[in-house]
PDB file of C-alpha atoms in Angstrom:
ATOM      1  CA  MET A   1      99.175 121.275 114.342  1.00 83.00           C
ATOM      2  CA  ASN A   2      98.480 118.973 118.139  1.00 86.00           C
ATOM      3  CA  ALA A   3      98.577 115.156 116.011  1.00 92.00           C
ATOM      4  CA  PHE A   4     102.279 116.759 115.288  1.00 94.00           C
ATOM      5  CA  LEU A   5     103.114 117.937 118.852  1.00 93.00           C
ATOM      6  CA  ALA A   6     101.398 114.740 119.995  1.00 94.00           C
ATOM      7  CA  VAL A   7     103.691 112.765 117.607  1.00 95.00           C
ATOM      8  CA  SER A   8     106.706 115.461 118.771  1.00 95.00           C
ATOM      9  CA  ARG A   9     106.201 114.285 122.270  1.00 95.00           C
ATOM     10  CA  GLY A  10     105.881 110.474 121.851  1.00 97.00           C
ATOM     11  CA  ILE A  11     109.736 110.863 120.192  1.00 97.00           C
ATOM     12  CA  ASP A  12     110.535 113.424 122.681  1.00 96.00           C
ATOM     13  CA  ARG A  13     109.830 110.038 125.454  1.00 97.00           C
ATOM     14  CA  LEU A  14     111.505 107.946 123.427  1.00 97.00           C
ATOM     15  CA  SER A  15     114.986 109.614 123.159  1.00 96.00           C
ATOM     16  CA  ALA A  16     114.262 109.896 127.195  1.00 96.00           C
ATOM     17  CA  GLY A  17     113.925 106.855 127.149  1.00 97.00           C
ATOM     18  CA  PHE A  18     117.265 105.268 125.085  1.00 97.00           C
ATOM     19  CA  ALA A  19     118.763 108.383 127.217  1.00 96.00           C
ATOM     20  CA  VAL A  20     118.129 106.923 130.454  1.00 97.00           C
ATOM     21  CA  ILE A  21     119.933 103.534 128.586  1.00 96.00           C
ATOM     22  CA  ALA A  22     122.643 105.521 127.600  1.00 96.00           C
ATOM     23  CA  ASP A  23     122.827 106.505 131.349  1.00 96.00           C
ATOM     24  CA  TYR A  24     122.881 103.198 132.757  1.00 97.00           C
ATOM     25  CA  LEU A  25     125.305 102.295 129.659  1.00 96.00           C
ATOM     26  CA  VAL A  26     128.215 104.308 131.052  1.00 96.00           C
ATOM     27  CA  LEU A  27     127.920 102.825 135.099  1.00 96.00           C
ATOM     28  CA  ILE A  28     128.139  99.590 133.128  1.00 96.00           C
ATOM     29  CA  ALA A  29     131.315 100.422 131.426  1.00 95.00           C
ATOM     30  CA  VAL A  30     133.066 102.073 133.748  1.00 95.00           C
ATOM     31  CA  LEU A  31     132.671  98.506 135.854  1.00 95.00           C
ATOM     32  CA  VAL A  32     133.406  96.170 133.100  1.00 93.00           C
ATOM     33  CA  SER A  33     136.662  98.987 132.441  1.00 92.00           C
ATOM     34  CA  ALA A  34     137.723  98.826 136.663  1.00 92.00           C
ATOM     35  CA  GLY A  35     137.114  95.237 136.438  1.00 91.00           C
ATOM     36  CA  ASN A  36     138.492  94.257 133.116  1.00 89.00           C
ATOM     37  CA  ALA A  37     141.820  96.105 134.009  1.00 90.00           C
ATOM     38  CA  LEU A  38     141.409  94.673 138.016  1.00 91.00           C
ATOM     39  CA  LEU A  39     141.839  91.400 136.959  1.00 89.00           C
ATOM     40  CA  ARG A  40     144.617  92.677 134.264  1.00 87.00           C
ATOM     41  CA  TYR A  41     147.011  93.885 137.289  1.00 89.00           C
ATOM     42  CA  THR A  42     145.669  91.659 139.804  1.00 89.00           C
ATOM     43  CA  LEU A  43     145.746  87.931 137.923  1.00 89.00           C
ATOM     44  CA  ASN A  44     147.774  88.821 134.997  1.00 87.00           C
ATOM     45  CA  MET A  45     144.128  87.954 133.031  1.00 85.00           C
ATOM     46  CA  SER A  46     142.229  89.926 130.381  1.00 79.00           C
ATOM     47  CA  SER A  47     140.067  89.039 127.510  1.00 82.00           C
ATOM     48  CA  ASN A  48     140.053  90.505 124.257  1.00 83.00           C
ATOM     49  CA  GLY A  49     135.424  90.279 124.549  1.00 85.00           C
ATOM     50  CA  LEU A  50     135.954  92.695 128.313  1.00 86.00           C
ATOM     51  CA  LEU A  51     137.719  95.366 125.916  1.00 87.00           C
ATOM     52  CA  GLU A  52     135.835  94.806 122.585  1.00 89.00           C
ATOM     53  CA  ILE A  53     132.666  95.564 125.489  1.00 92.00           C
ATOM     54  CA  GLN A  54     133.470  98.694 125.901  1.00 92.00           C
ATOM     55  CA  TRP A  55     133.960 100.079 123.120  1.00 90.00           C
ATOM     56  CA  TYR A  56     130.414  98.646 122.163  1.00 93.00           C
ATOM     57  CA  MET A  57     128.972  99.926 124.957  1.00 95.00           C
ATOM     58  CA  PHE A  58     131.091 103.491 124.123  1.00 95.00           C
ATOM     59  CA  ALA A  59     129.616 103.388 121.376  1.00 94.00           C
ATOM     60  CA  ALA A  60     126.206 102.845 122.100  1.00 96.00           C
ATOM     61  CA  ILE A  61     126.712 105.820 124.803  1.00 96.00           C
ATOM     62  CA  VAL A  62     126.972 107.989 121.809  1.00 95.00           C
ATOM     63  CA  LEU A  63     124.251 106.943 119.153  1.00 96.00           C
ATOM     64  CA  LEU A  64     121.753 106.323 121.830  1.00 95.00           C
ATOM     65  CA  GLY A  65     122.225 109.265 123.762  1.00 95.00           C
ATOM     66  CA  ALA A  66     122.762 111.670 120.521  1.00 95.00           C
ATOM     67  CA  SER A  67     118.858 112.445 120.083  1.00 96.00           C
ATOM     68  CA  TYR A  68     117.984 113.168 123.642  1.00 95.00           C
ATOM     69  CA  THR A  69     121.434 115.585 124.082  1.00 93.00           C
ATOM     70  CA  LEU A  70     119.847 117.268 120.711  1.00 93.00           C
ATOM     71  CA  ARG A  71     116.622 117.745 122.604  1.00 93.00           C
ATOM     72  CA  MET A  72     117.628 119.445 125.405  1.00 90.00           C
ATOM     73  CA  ASN A  73     119.685 121.888 122.861  1.00 85.00           C
ATOM     74  CA  GLU A  74     123.345 120.823 124.104  1.00 81.00           C
ATOM     75  CA  HIS A  75     124.445 119.815 120.942  1.00 78.00           C
ATOM     76  CA  VAL A  76     127.811 121.871 119.176  1.00 73.00           C
ATOM     77  CA  ARG A  77     126.713 124.881 116.923  1.00 70.00           C
ATOM     78  CA  VAL A  78     129.285 126.843 115.149  1.00 67.00           C
ATOM     79  CA  ASP A  79     127.244 130.460 116.337  1.00 73.00           C
ATOM     80  CA  LEU A  80     128.428 132.719 114.000  1.00 75.00           C
ATOM     81  CA  ILE A  81     124.830 135.500 114.223  1.00 81.00           C
ATOM     82  CA  TYR A  82     122.519 132.453 115.671  1.00 80.00           C
ATOM     83  CA  SER A  83     123.198 134.463 118.931  1.00 79.00           C
ATOM     84  CA  MET A  84     122.355 137.725 117.910  1.00 83.00           C
ATOM     85  CA  LEU A  85     118.737 136.835 116.254  1.00 86.00           C
ATOM     86  CA  SER A  86     116.266 137.254 117.129  1.00 88.00           C
ATOM     87  CA  THR A  87     113.212 134.212 119.022  1.00 88.00           C
ATOM     88  CA  ARG A  88     112.051 134.613 115.340  1.00 92.00           C
ATOM     89  CA  GLY A  89     115.106 134.662 113.839  1.00 90.00           C
ATOM     90  CA  ARG A  90     116.271 132.300 115.074  1.00 89.00           C
ATOM     91  CA  LEU A  91     113.089 129.692 115.194  1.00 92.00           C
ATOM     92  CA  LEU A  92     114.246 130.821 111.334  1.00 94.00           C
ATOM     93  CA  VAL A  93     117.603 129.086 111.305  1.00 91.00           C
ATOM     94  CA  ASP A  94     116.973 126.228 113.101  1.00 91.00           C
ATOM     95  CA  ILE A  95     114.037 125.273 110.403  1.00 95.00           C
ATOM     96  CA  PHE A  96     116.001 126.001 107.603  1.00 95.00           C
ATOM     97  CA  GLY A  97     118.612 123.931 109.138  1.00 93.00           C
ATOM     98  CA  PHE A  98     116.381 121.066 110.006  1.00 95.00           C
ATOM     99  CA  VAL A  99     114.745 120.959 106.637  1.00 97.00           C
ATOM    100  CA  VAL A 100     118.198 121.431 104.848  1.00 96.00           C
ATOM    101  CA  LEU A 101     120.972 120.550 106.277  1.00 95.00           C
ATOM    102  CA  PHE A 102     120.065 117.664 109.507  1.00 96.00           C
ATOM    103  CA  LEU A 103     117.017 116.097 108.370  1.00 97.00           C
ATOM    104  CA  PRO A 104     118.525 114.813 105.104  1.00 98.00           C
ATOM    105  CA  VAL A 105     122.118 114.832 106.399  1.00 97.00           C
ATOM    106  CA  ILE A 106     120.645 112.150 108.972  1.00 97.00           C
ATOM    107  CA  GLY A 107     118.483 110.864 106.524  1.00 97.00           C
ATOM    108  CA  PHE A 108     121.295 108.960 104.133  1.00 98.00           C
ATOM    109  CA  LEU A 109     123.617 108.460 107.472  1.00 97.00           C
ATOM    110  CA  PHE A 110     121.274 105.927 108.491  1.00 97.00           C
ATOM    111  CA  TRP A 111     120.561 104.458 105.021  1.00 98.00           C
ATOM    112  CA  LEU A 112     124.247 103.848 104.680  1.00 97.00           C
ATOM    113  CA  THR A 113     124.895 102.071 107.960  1.00 97.00           C
ATOM    114  CA  PHE A 114     121.481 100.208 107.842  1.00 97.00           C
ATOM    115  CA  PRO A 115     122.629  97.546 105.071  1.00 96.00           C
ATOM    116  CA  PHE A 116     126.314  97.926 106.565  1.00 95.00           C
ATOM    117  CA  PHE A 117     124.074  96.509 109.571  1.00 96.00           C
ATOM    118  CA  TRP A 118     123.213  93.893 108.125  1.00 96.00           C
ATOM    119  CA  GLN A 119     125.117  92.118 106.601  1.00 96.00           C
ATOM    120  CA  SER A 120     126.383  91.435 109.938  1.00 94.00           C
ATOM    121  CA  PHE A 121     123.412  90.936 111.490  1.00 95.00           C
ATOM    122  CA  THR A 122     123.247  88.222 108.303  1.00 95.00           C
ATOM    123  CA  THR A 123     126.229  86.331 108.134  1.00 94.00           C
ATOM    124  CA  GLY A 124     126.784  86.645 112.337  1.00 91.00           C
ATOM    125  CA  GLU A 125     130.168  88.702 111.365  1.00 89.00           C
ATOM    126  CA  ALA A 126     132.170  88.051 114.709  1.00 88.00           C
ATOM    127  CA  SER A 127     135.468  89.578 115.633  1.00 86.00           C
ATOM    128  CA  MET A 128     138.596  88.158 114.337  1.00 84.00           C
ATOM    129  CA  ASN A 129     140.045  88.509 117.610  1.00 82.00           C
ATOM    130  CA  ALA A 130     140.500  85.358 120.229  1.00 80.00           C
ATOM    131  CA  GLY A 131     137.929  85.588 122.609  1.00 77.00           C
ATOM    132  CA  GLY A 132     135.726  88.551 120.757  1.00 78.00           C
ATOM    133  CA  LEU A 133     132.561  89.239 120.400  1.00 89.00           C
ATOM    134  CA  ILE A 134     129.837  89.227 117.208  1.00 89.00           C
ATOM    135  CA  LEU A 135     129.576  92.679 115.786  1.00 91.00           C
ATOM    136  CA  TRP A 136     126.189  92.995 114.697  1.00 94.00           C
ATOM    137  CA  PRO A 137     125.636  94.938 118.127  1.00 93.00           C
ATOM    138  CA  ALA A 138     128.004  97.218 117.962  1.00 93.00           C
ATOM    139  CA  LYS A 139     127.163  97.863 114.504  1.00 95.00           C
ATOM    140  CA  LEU A 140     123.054  97.931 115.174  1.00 96.00           C
ATOM    141  CA  THR A 141     123.670 101.162 117.567  1.00 96.00           C
ATOM    142  CA  LEU A 142     124.562 102.920 114.135  1.00 97.00           C
ATOM    143  CA  PRO A 143     121.323 102.640 112.164  1.00 97.00           C
ATOM    144  CA  LEU A 144     119.804 102.696 115.447  1.00 97.00           C
ATOM    145  CA  GLY A 145     120.916 106.071 116.819  1.00 97.00           C
ATOM    146  CA  PHE A 146     121.042 107.516 113.398  1.00 98.00           C
ATOM    147  CA  GLY A 147     117.053 106.785 113.121  1.00 98.00           C
ATOM    148  CA  LEU A 148     116.947 108.388 116.890  1.00 97.00           C
ATOM    149  CA  LEU A 149     118.401 111.174 115.812  1.00 97.00           C
ATOM    150  CA  PHE A 150     116.496 111.570 112.764  1.00 98.00           C
ATOM    151  CA  LEU A 151     113.084 111.157 114.534  1.00 98.00           C
ATOM    152  CA  GLN A 152     114.282 114.309 117.187  1.00 97.00           C
ATOM    153  CA  GLY A 153     115.381 116.204 114.407  1.00 97.00           C
ATOM    154  CA  LEU A 154     111.826 115.563 112.821  1.00 98.00           C
ATOM    155  CA  SER A 155     110.844 116.281 116.676  1.00 97.00           C
ATOM    156  CA  GLU A 156     112.336 119.815 116.572  1.00 96.00           C
ATOM    157  CA  LEU A 157     111.160 120.418 113.049  1.00 97.00           C
ATOM    158  CA  ILE A 158     107.552 120.595 114.456  1.00 96.00           C
ATOM    159  CA  LYS A 159     108.386 122.623 118.286  1.00 96.00           C
ATOM    160  CA  ARG A 160     109.928 125.178 116.115  1.00 95.00           C
ATOM    161  CA  VAL A 161     106.734 125.064 113.508  1.00 96.00           C
ATOM    162  CA  ALA A 162     104.263 125.384 115.905  1.00 95.00           C
ATOM    163  CA  ALA A 163     106.553 128.360 118.016  1.00 94.00           C
ATOM    164  CA  LEU A 164     106.924 129.615 114.857  1.00 93.00           C
ATOM    165  CA  ASN A 165     102.754 130.201 114.757  1.00 92.00           C
ATOM    166  CA  GLY A 166     102.636 131.155 118.590  1.00 88.00           C
ATOM    167  CA  LEU A 167     100.840 127.791 119.491  1.00 89.00           C
ATOM    168  CA  LEU A 168     104.056 126.207 122.448  1.00 88.00           C
ATOM    169  CA  THR A 169     107.125 128.461 123.511  1.00 86.00           C
ATOM    170  CA  LEU A 170     110.623 127.738 123.545  1.00 85.00           C
ATOM    171  CA  GLU A 171     113.729 128.737 124.602  1.00 79.00           C
ATOM    172  CA  THR A 172     115.879 129.626 121.693  1.00 76.00           C
ATOM    173  CA  LYS A 173     118.125 131.442 123.583  1.00 73.00           C
ATOM    174  CA  TYR A 174     122.027 129.689 123.259  1.00 69.00           C
ATOM    175  CA  GLU A 175     124.524 130.538 125.116  1.00 67.00           C
ATOM    176  CA  LYS A 176     128.248 130.005 123.526  1.00 65.00           C
ATOM    177  CA  PRO A 177     130.954 128.339 126.112  1.00 64.00           C
ATOM    178  CA  LEU A 178     133.248 129.584 127.819  1.00 66.00           C
ATOM    179  CA  GLN A 179     136.597 130.117 126.233  1.00 64.00           C
TER     180      GLN A 179
END
């Protein structure tokens, strides 16, 4: 189990690294957006490339940050009974969810999106808009994001199995958001 926990720690570090990239992309997207608005309203200039790069960054922010969100247990839940369960019950629900739902669905999404990206990459697909950008970098965020999310799901599964066996203390408490 220690080897699995070492793999889990490595995956956690990988997710954290991509979360830093997503954090910087937020700043860059804001600067590009502000710069584009400034150019448009002061000099009456704009570019489809500037608009498209913002969309690319928004996609990357969400898809590269999703695995870290899962790691931090900040993802969206449908909490019907989870908060009423014991720690052991929560761990069992999480393990079931990762094995039966999460990993198969995310693996399937990766499988669907990789050919989508690969075809764009090999053909050099570009935007049809004047001044538009090549499309494969934006499409790469799909399999990359789902791949990272799949790995983080494995990491979370490993941690929950370890916690169930008493090898790790894991915070499972979940508070539903105030509404």
